[in-house]
Tab-separated table of C-alpha atoms in Angstrom:
chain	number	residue	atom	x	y	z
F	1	UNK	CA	14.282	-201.042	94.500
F	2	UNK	CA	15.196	-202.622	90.825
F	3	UNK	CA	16.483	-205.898	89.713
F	4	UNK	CA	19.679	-203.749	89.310
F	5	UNK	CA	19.890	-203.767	93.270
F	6	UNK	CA	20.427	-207.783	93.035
F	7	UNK	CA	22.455	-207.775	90.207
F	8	UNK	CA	25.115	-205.878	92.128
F	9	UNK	CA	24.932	-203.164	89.076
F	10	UNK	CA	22.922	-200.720	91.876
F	11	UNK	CA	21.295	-200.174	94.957
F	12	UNK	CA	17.676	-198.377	94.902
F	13	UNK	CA	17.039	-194.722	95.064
F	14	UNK	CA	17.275	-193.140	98.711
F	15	UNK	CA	19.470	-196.921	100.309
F	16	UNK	CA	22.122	-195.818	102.434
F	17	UNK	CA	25.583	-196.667	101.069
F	18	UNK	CA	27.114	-199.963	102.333
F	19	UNK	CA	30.349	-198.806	104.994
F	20	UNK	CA	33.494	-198.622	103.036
F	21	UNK	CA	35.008	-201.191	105.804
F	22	UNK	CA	34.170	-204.090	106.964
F	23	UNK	CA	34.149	-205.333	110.550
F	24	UNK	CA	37.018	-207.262	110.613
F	25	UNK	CA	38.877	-204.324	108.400
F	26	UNK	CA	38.407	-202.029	110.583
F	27	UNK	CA	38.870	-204.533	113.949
F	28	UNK	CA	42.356	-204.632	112.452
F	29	UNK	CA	43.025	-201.094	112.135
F	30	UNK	CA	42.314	-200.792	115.892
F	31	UNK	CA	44.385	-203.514	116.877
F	32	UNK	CA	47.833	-202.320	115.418
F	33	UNK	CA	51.149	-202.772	118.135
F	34	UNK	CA	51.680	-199.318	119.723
F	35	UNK	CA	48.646	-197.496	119.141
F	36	UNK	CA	47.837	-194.761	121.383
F	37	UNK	CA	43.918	-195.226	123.523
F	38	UNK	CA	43.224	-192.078	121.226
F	39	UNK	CA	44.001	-193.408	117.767
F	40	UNK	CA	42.343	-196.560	118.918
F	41	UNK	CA	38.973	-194.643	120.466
F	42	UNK	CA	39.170	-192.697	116.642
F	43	UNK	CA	38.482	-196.347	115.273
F	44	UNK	CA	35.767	-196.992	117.957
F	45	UNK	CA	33.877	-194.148	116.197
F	46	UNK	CA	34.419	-195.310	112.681
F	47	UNK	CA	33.388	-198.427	114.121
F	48	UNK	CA	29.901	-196.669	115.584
F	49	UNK	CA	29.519	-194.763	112.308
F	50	UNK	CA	29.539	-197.597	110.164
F	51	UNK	CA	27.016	-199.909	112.432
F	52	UNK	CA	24.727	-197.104	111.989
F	53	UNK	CA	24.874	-196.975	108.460
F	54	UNK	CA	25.124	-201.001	108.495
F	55	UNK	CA	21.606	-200.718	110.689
F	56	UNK	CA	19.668	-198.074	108.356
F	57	UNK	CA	20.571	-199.741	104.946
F	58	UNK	CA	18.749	-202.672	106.397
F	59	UNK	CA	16.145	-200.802	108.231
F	60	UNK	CA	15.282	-199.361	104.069
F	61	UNK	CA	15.409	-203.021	102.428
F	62	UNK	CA	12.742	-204.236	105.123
F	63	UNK	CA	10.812	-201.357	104.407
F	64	UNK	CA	10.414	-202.044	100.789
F	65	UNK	CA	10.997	-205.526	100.834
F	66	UNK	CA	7.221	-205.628	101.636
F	67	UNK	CA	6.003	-204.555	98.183
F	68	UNK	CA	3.887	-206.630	96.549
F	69	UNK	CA	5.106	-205.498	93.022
F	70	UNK	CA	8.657	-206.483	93.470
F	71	UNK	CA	9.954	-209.723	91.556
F	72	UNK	CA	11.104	-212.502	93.135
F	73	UNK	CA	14.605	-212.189	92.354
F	74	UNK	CA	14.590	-209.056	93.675
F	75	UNK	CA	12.798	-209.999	97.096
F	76	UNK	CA	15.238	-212.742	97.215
F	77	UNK	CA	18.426	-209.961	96.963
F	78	UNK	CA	16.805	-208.111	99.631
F	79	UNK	CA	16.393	-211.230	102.165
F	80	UNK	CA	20.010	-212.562	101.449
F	81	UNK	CA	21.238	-208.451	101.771
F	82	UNK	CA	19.228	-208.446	105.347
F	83	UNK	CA	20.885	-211.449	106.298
F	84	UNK	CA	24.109	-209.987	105.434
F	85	UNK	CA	23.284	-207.045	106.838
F	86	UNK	CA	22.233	-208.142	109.807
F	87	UNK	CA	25.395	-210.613	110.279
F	88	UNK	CA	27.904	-207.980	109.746
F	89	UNK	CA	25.886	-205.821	111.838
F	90	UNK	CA	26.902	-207.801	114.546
F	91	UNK	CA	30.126	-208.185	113.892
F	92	UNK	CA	30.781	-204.746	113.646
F	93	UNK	CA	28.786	-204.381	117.069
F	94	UNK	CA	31.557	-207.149	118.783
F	95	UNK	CA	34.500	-204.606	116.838
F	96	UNK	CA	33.418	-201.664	118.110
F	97	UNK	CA	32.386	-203.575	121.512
F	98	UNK	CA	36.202	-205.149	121.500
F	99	UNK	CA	37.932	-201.964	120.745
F	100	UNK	CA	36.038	-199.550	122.969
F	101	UNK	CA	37.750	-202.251	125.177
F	102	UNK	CA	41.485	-202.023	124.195
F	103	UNK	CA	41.123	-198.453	123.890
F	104	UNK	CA	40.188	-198.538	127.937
F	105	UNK	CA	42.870	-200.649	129.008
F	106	UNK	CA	45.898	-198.414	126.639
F	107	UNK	CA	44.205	-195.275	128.351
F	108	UNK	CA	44.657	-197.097	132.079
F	109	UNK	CA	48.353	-197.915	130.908
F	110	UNK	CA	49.055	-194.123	129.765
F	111	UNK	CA	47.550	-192.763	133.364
F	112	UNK	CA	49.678	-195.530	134.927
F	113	UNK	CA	52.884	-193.678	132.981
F	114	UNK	CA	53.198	-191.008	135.412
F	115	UNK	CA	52.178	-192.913	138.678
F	116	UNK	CA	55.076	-195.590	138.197
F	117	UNK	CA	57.610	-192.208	137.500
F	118	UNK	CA	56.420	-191.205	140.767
F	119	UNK	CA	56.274	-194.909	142.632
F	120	UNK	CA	59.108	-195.538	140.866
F	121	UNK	CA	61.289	-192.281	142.157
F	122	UNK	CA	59.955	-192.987	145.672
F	123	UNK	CA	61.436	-196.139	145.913
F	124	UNK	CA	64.616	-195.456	145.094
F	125	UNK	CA	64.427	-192.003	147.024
F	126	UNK	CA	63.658	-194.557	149.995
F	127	UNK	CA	65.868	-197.544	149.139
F	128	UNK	CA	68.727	-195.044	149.445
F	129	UNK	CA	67.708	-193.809	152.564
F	130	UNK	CA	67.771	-196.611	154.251
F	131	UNK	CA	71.107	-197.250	152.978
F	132	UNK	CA	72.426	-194.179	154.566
F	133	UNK	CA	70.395	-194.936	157.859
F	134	UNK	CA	72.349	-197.890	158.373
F	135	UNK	CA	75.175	-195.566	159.226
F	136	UNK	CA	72.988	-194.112	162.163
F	137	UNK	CA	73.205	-196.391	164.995
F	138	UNK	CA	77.364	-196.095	164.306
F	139	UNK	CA	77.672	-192.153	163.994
F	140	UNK	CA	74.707	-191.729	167.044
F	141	UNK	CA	77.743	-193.505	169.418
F	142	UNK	CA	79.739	-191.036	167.998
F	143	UNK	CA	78.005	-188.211	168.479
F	144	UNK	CA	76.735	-189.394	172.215
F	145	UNK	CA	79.911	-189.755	173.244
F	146	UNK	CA	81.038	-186.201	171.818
F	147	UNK	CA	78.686	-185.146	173.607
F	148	UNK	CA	79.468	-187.082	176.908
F	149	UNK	CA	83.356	-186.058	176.476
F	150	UNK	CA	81.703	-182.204	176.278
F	151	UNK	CA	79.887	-182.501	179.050
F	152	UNK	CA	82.774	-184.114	181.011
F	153	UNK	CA	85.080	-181.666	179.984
F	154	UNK	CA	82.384	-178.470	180.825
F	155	UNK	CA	82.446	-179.753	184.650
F	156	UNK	CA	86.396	-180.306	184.734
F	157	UNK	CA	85.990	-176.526	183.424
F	158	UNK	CA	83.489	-175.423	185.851
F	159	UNK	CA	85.406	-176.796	188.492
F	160	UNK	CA	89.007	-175.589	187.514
F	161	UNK	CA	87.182	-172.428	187.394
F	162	UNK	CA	85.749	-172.247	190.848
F	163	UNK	CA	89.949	-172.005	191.920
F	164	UNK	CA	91.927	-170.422	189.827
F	165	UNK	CA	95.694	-170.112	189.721
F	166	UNK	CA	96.184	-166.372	189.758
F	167	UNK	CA	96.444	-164.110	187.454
F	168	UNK	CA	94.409	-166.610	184.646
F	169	UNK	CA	91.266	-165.824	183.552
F	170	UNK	CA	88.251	-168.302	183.333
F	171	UNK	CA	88.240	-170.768	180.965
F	172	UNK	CA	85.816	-170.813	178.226
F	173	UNK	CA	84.608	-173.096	175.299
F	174	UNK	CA	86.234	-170.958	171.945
F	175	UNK	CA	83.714	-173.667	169.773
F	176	UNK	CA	80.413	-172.007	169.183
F	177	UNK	CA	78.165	-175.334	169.958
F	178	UNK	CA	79.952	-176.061	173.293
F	179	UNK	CA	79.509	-172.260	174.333
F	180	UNK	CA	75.597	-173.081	174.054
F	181	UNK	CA	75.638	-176.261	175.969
F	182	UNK	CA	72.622	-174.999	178.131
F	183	UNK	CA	70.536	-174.425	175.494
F	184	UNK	CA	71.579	-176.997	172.686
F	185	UNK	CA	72.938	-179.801	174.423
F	186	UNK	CA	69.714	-180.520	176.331
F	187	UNK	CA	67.927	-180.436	173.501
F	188	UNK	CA	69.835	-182.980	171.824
F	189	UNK	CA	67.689	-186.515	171.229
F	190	UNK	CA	69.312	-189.663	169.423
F	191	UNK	CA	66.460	-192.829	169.466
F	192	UNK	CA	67.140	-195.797	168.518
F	193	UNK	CA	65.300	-197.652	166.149
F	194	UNK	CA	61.788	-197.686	168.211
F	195	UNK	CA	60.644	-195.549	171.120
F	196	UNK	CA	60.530	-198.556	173.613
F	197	UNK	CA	64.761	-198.977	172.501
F	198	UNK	CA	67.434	-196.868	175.111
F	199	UNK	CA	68.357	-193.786	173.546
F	200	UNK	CA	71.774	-193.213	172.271
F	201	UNK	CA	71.235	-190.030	173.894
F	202	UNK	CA	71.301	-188.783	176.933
F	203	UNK	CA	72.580	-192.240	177.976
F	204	UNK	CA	70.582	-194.312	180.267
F	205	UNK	CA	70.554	-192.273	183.771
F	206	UNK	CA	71.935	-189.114	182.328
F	207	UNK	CA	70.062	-185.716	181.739
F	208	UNK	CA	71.627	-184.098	178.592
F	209	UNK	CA	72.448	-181.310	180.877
């Protein structure tokens, strides 16, 4: 290390070059609006890079700085480039430290992206459901008592045709559901809102069929 070195004309043969940004340069450059966690964790390595280099430069000055032979002005460059060294060292450890940070919280907002697409489409897949299920309680009347007026029609039928006028054939159901009362009919289940709530069918006292 030469008088050069504290002159600011130099550094000494074999002293890492100083980082080509400072702390709060490149603390800056990772805090820009709308960066993506990426571009910001590409800073948090610049960041790293530079305290290393920040860390070694100083780690050669106070391995020379020793030397009996140097002069004082010299020894005094070295102590007050330490210092600095030392202090932006630091900072750039709180940059990198602050940034690693951000770059956490913009990655936990970009996995959020999807989850409130999904959250989001749920809701209003189930806020419009229970729109149209306020129209149940009104069409399950409707449908009960289509299916009351079908059964009471099937045992006017059943009974008409125990005595027929003669010369008429039986008469039948022509609609395809009512033909397979037996089997669909019964089957048929309209709750109400809970289980312990009457059904809207069968209706209280009622089989289905």
């Amino acid at each position: 290390m030469s008088a050069a070195a504290k002159s600011g004309q130099g550094d000494a043969p074999g002293l890492p070059e100083a980082p080509a940004e400072k702390a709060s340069d490149l603390f800056a450059r990772g805090t820009i609006d709308g960066m993506a966690s990426s571009d910001v964790s590409a800073v948090v390595k610049d960041a790293e890079t530079a305290l290393v280099t920040l860390r070694a430069r100083a780690s050669r000055i106070r391995a020379v700085i020793t030397d009996p032979t140097l002069d004082a002005a010299t020894v005094a460059w070295a102590r007050n480039e330490t210092e600095a060294l030392d202090l932006e060292s630091a900072r750039m450890e709180e940059a990198a430290a602050r940034l690693r940070k951000r770059a956490d919280g913009l990655a936990a907002d970009e996995a959020d992206v999807p989850r409130w697409e999904r959250f989001n489409a749920a809701k209003a897949a189930r806020d419009a459901a229970e729109k149209a299920l306020a129209a149940y309680p009104g069409l399950a009347d409707q449908i009960a008592a289509l299916l009351a007026n079908a059964l009471a029609a099937d045992d006017l039928v059943a009974r008409a045709n125990i005595d027929l006028p003669r010369d008429v054939a039986k008469l039948t159901f022509s609609h395809p559901f009512a033909r397979g009362f037996e089997s669909l009919i019964g089957q048929v289940r309209l709750p109400r809102g809970t289980m312990q709530d009457k059904q809207h069918w069968p209706l209280p006292g009622q089989n289905a069929w």
